Structures are given as structure tokens and as C-alpha cells.
CSV table of C-alpha atoms in Angstrom, one decimal:
chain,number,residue,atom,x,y,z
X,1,UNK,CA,-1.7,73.7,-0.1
X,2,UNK,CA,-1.1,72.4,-3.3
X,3,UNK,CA,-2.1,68.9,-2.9
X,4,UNK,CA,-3.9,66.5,-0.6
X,5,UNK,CA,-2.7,63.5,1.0
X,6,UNK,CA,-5.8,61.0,2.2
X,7,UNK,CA,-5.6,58.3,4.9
X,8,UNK,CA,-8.0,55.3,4.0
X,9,UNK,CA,-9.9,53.7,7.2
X,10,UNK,CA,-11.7,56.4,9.2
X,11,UNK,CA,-11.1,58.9,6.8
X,12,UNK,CA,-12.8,58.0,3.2
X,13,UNK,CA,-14.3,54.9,4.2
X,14,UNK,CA,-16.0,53.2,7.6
X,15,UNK,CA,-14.9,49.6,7.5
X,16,UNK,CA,-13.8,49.2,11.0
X,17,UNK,CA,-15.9,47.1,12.0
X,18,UNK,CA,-14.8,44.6,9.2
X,19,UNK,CA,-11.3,45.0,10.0
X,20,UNK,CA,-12.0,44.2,13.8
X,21,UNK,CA,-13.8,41.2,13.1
X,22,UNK,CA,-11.2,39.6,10.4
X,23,UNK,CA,-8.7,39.8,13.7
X,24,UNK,CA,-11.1,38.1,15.2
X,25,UNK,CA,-11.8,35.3,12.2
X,26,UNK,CA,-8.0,34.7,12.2
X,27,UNK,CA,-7.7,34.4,16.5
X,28,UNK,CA,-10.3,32.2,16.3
X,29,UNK,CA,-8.9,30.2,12.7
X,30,UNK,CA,-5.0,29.7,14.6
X,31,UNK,CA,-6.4,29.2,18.4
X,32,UNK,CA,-4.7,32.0,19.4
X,33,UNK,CA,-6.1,35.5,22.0
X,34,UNK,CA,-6.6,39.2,21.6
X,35,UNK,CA,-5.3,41.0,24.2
X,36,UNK,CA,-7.9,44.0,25.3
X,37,UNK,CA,-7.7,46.9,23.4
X,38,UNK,CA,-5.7,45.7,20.6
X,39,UNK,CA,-7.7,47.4,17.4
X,40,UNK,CA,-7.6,50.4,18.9
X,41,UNK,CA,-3.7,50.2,20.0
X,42,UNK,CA,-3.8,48.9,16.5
X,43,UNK,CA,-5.0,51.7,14.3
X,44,UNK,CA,-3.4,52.6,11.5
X,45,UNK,CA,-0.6,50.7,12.1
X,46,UNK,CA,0.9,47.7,9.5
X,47,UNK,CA,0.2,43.8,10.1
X,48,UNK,CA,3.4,43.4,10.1
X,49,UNK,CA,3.8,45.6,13.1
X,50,UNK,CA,0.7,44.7,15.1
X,51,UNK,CA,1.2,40.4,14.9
X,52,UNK,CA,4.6,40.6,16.9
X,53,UNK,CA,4.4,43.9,18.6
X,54,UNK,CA,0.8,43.9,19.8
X,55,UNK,CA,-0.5,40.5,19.7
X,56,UNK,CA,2.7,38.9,20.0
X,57,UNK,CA,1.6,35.8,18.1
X,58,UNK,CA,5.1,35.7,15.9
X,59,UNK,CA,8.3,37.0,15.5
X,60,UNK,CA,9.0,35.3,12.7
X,61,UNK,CA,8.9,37.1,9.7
X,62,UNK,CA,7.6,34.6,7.5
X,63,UNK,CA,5.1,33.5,10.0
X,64,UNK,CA,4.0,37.6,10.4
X,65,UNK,CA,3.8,37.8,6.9
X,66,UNK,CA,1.0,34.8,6.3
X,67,UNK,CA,-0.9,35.6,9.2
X,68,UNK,CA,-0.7,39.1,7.9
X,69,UNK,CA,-1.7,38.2,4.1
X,70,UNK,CA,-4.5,35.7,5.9
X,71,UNK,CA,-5.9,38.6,7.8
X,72,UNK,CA,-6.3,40.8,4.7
X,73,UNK,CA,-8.0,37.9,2.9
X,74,UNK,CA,-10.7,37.5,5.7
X,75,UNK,CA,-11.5,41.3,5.6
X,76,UNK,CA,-12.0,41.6,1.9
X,77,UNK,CA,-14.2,38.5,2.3
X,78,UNK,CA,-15.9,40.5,4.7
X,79,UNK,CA,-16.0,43.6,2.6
X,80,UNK,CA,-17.6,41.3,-0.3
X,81,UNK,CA,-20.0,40.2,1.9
X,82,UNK,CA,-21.0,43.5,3.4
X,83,UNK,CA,-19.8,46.5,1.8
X,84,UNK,CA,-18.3,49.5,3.2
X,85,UNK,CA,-19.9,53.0,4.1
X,86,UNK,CA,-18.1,55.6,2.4
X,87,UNK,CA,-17.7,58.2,5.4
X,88,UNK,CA,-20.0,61.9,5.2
X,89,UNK,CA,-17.9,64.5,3.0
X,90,UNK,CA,-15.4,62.2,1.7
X,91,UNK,CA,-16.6,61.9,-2.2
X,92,UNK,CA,-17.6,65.2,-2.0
X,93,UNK,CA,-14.1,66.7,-1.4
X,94,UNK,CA,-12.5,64.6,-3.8
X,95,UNK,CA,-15.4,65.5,-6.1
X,96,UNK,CA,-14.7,69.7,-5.0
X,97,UNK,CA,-10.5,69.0,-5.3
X,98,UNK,CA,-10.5,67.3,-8.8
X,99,UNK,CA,-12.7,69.8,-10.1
X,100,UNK,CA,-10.4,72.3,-8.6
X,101,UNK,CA,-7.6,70.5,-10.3
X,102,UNK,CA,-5.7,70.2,-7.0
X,103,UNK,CA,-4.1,66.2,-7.1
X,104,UNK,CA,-4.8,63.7,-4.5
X,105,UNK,CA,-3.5,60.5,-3.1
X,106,UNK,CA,-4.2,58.1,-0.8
X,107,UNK,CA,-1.5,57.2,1.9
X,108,UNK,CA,-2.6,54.4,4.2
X,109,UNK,CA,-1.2,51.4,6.1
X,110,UNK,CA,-3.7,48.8,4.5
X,111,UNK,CA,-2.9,46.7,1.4
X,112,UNK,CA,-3.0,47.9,-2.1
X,113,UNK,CA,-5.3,44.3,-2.3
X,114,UNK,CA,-8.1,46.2,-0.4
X,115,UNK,CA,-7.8,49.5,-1.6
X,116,UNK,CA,-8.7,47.7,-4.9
X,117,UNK,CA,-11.5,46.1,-3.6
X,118,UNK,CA,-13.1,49.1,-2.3
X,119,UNK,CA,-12.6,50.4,-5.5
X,120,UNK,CA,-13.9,48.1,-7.4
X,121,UNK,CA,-17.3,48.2,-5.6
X,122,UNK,CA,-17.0,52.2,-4.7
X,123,UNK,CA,-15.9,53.9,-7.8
X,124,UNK,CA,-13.5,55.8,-5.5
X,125,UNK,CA,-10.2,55.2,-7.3
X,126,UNK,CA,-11.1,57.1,-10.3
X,127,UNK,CA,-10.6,60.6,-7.7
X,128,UNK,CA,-7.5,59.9,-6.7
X,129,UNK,CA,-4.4,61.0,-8.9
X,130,UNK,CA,-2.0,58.3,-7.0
X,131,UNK,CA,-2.1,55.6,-4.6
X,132,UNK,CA,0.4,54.7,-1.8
X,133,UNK,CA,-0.4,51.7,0.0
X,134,UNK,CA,1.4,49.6,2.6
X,135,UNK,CA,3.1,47.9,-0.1
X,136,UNK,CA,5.3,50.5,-1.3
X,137,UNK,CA,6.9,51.1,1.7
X,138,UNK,CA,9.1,49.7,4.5
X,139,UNK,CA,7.9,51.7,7.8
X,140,UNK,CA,4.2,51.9,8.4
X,141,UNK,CA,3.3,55.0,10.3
X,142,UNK,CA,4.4,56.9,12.4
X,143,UNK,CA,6.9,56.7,10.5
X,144,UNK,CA,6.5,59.8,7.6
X,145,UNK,CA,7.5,57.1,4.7
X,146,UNK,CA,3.8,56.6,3.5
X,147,UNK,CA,3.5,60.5,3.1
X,148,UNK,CA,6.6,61.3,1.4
X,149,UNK,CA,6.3,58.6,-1.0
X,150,UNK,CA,2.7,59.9,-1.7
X,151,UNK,CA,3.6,63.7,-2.1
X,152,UNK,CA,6.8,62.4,-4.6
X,153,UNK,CA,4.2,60.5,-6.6
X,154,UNK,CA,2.2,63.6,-6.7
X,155,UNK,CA,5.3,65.7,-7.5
X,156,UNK,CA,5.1,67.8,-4.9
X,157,UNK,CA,7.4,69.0,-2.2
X,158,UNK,CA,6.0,67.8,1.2
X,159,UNK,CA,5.3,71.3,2.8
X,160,UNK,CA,3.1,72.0,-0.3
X,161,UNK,CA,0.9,68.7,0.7
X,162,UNK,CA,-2.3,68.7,3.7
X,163,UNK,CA,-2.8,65.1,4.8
X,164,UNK,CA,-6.3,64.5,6.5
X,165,UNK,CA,-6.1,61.6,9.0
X,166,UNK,CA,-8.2,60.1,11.8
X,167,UNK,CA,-5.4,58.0,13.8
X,168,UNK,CA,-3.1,59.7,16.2
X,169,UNK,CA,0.1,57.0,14.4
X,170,UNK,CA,-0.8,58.9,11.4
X,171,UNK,CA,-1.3,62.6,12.7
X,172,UNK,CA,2.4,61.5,14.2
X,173,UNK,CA,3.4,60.7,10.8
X,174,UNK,CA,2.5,63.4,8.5
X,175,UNK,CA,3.9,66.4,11.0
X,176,UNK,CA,7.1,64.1,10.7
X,177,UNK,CA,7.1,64.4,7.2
X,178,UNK,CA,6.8,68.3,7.7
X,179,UNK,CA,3.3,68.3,6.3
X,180,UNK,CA,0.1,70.1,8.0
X,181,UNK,CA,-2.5,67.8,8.5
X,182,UNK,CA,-6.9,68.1,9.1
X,183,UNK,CA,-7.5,65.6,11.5
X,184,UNK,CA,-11.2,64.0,11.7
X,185,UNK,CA,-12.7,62.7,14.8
X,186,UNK,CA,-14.2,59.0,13.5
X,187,UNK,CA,-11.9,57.3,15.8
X,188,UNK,CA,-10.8,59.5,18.5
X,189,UNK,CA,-12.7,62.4,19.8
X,190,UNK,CA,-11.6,65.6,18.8
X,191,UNK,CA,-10.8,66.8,22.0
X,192,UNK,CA,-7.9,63.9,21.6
X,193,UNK,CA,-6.7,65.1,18.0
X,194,UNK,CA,-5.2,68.7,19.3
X,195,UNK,CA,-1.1,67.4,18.0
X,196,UNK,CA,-3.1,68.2,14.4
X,197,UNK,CA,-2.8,71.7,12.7
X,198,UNK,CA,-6.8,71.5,12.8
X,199,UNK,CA,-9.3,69.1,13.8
X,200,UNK,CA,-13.3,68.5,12.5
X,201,UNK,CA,-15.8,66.1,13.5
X,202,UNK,CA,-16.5,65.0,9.8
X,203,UNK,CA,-15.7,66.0,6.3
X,204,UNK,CA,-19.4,66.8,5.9
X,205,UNK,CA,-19.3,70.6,4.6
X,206,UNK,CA,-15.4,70.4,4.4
X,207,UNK,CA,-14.4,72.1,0.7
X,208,UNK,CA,-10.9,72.8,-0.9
X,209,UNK,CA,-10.7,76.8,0.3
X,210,UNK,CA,-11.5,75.5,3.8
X,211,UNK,CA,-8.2,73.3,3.5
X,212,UNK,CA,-6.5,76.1,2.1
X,213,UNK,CA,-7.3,78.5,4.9
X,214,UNK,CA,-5.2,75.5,6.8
């Protein structure tokens, strides 16, 4: 393990609650329903997958791509409002990793618009030796894009690279891009997580020669 590849929601940061109510904001703001179980089905997955494949409010890409942007501006409203709880563990280990020298990235599904919010009010962003955000690629999870793009921006081969996740789209996704991955049980339980090369309730107590050992 030379380098460590970080999913976003449920992994550094709790804002899920935040994200399910902004769906909920924008239903309500273009009269349209949620079907049951659609932020779970959701998780981890792109707007522009979730609007026409989930919800199926649009197919139109233009259409997808405002409701999408509108979404986004509702949560960071939200996050303004409220904050977000960075999640037990998670400063710690980036604190343990850079002081180890071993790089990090984030590789997540959500805008590059929130990550630098969350910055902005977190401090987080000065841990992380790259980003990769939904903007820089084409297929959200579980398709390996977000994880390859993040281990080339770290210059490192992907089999060199852990990715710790929390959704089972992104668990998909990193074994696809030939990568072990720590999965953490914040969304699913951990008897759910067992497709991951390991599995841990929290990053509380989780240091960089535990991932090694990996």
C-alpha cells in the first residue's frame, strides 16, 4: 500500500442527512415524488445517474443536468446552514498518513462544488494530496473511473493504492479498478460489506500500518 484512495460521504464526513433532505427540497420545489428507498438505492452514485435511472423524473440530459446542479445547490445551502460531522477516525488517519508521507486522495461521486465547501468550513483539503470529484469523470461508480483517475493523479499504479469506502457501488468500483479496499460500516452493516478485502465499523483507532497489514 503505497497510497490511499478516500470516498467522501460516509467515509470522511456524515452529511447524509443533508443530502436526503436537498432530494427532498428539489421533489417538493418541481412537484414531483420519491419513490421508497431511493437514497439508499442512491448511494454513492452520480445525479446524473439517479434523476433518470432511479427517480425517473428526466431523460433529457439537459433537464438531468439542472435538476442535478439544483440539487447540489440546495445541499450546500444546507451544509451552510448546518454543518457537517466529520466522521470518528477520519482526520486522524489523514493526520497519521501525511505524517507518514504516504499521499491521499479523495475519489467520490459528489461535486467538486461541495467538496469545496466542506473544505472551506472543515480545513480538510489541506490532508489530501489530490482530489477527484464527479467532475473529472464520465462513469460514476461502479464504474472504476473515479479510482483510476485518483491513483494517476497520485502517480501510482492502481494495485499500489487501498481505497476505504462505505457504499457497496463503490466497494464494486475499486476491486474493478484492481485495488484492495477497507470498507466502513456507516451505511451498511458490516455483516453486508464482506465483497471488501476488510471491513471495520469506524475509522476510530484505524492507523496507516493497520492498512498496510491490508
Amino acid at each position: 500500500m503505497k497510497g490511499v484512495i478516500f470516498d467522501w460521504d460516509g467515509v470522511v464526513i456524515d452529511s447524509s442527512a443533508q443530502h436526503e433532505k436537498s432530494w427532498e427540497l428539489l421533489a417538493e420545489e418541481i412537484q414531483k415524488s420519491l419513490p421508497p428507498g431511493h437514497f439508499k438505492a442512491g448511494f454513492g452514485k452520480k445525479n446524473q445517474e439517479i434523476i433518470p435511472n432511479l427517480l425517473g423524473w428526466s431523460t433529457d440530459p439537459v433537464e438531468i443536468q439542472s435538476l442535478a446542479d439544483r440539487k447540489e445547490e440546495l445541499y450546500r445551502e444546507l451544509v451552510r446552514q448546518q454543518g457537517v460531522r466529520i466522521l470518528p477516525g477520519a482526520r486522524e488517519l489523514l493526520i497519521a498518513l501525511q505524517e507518514a508521507s504516504i499521499p491521499r486522495s479523495v475519489g467520490s461521486s459528489t461535486p467538486r462544488s461541495n467538496l469545496d465547501a466542506i473544505f472551506a468550513v472543515t480545513g480538510l483539503g489541506e490532508l489530501f494530496t489530490a482530489v477527484v470529484s464527479a467532475n473529472d469523470v464520465t462513469n460514476g461508480k461502479p464504474a472504476p473511473d473515479v479510482f483510476l483517475l485518483a491513483a494517476k493523479r497520485l502517480g501510482l499504479e492502481p494495485a499500489d493504492c487501498l481505497v476505504i469506502e462505505d457504499a457497496h457501488v463503490g466497494i464494486e468500483a475499486a476491486l474493478s479498478a484492481g485495488m484492495k479496499v477497507l470498507a466502513v460500516a456507516t451505511t451498511n452493516p458490516l455483516e453486508e460489506l464482506h465483497r471488501a478485502t476488510a471491513a471495520v465499523p469506524s475509522l476510530a483507532g484505524v492507523t496507516p500500518e493497520f492498512l498496510a497489514k491490508i
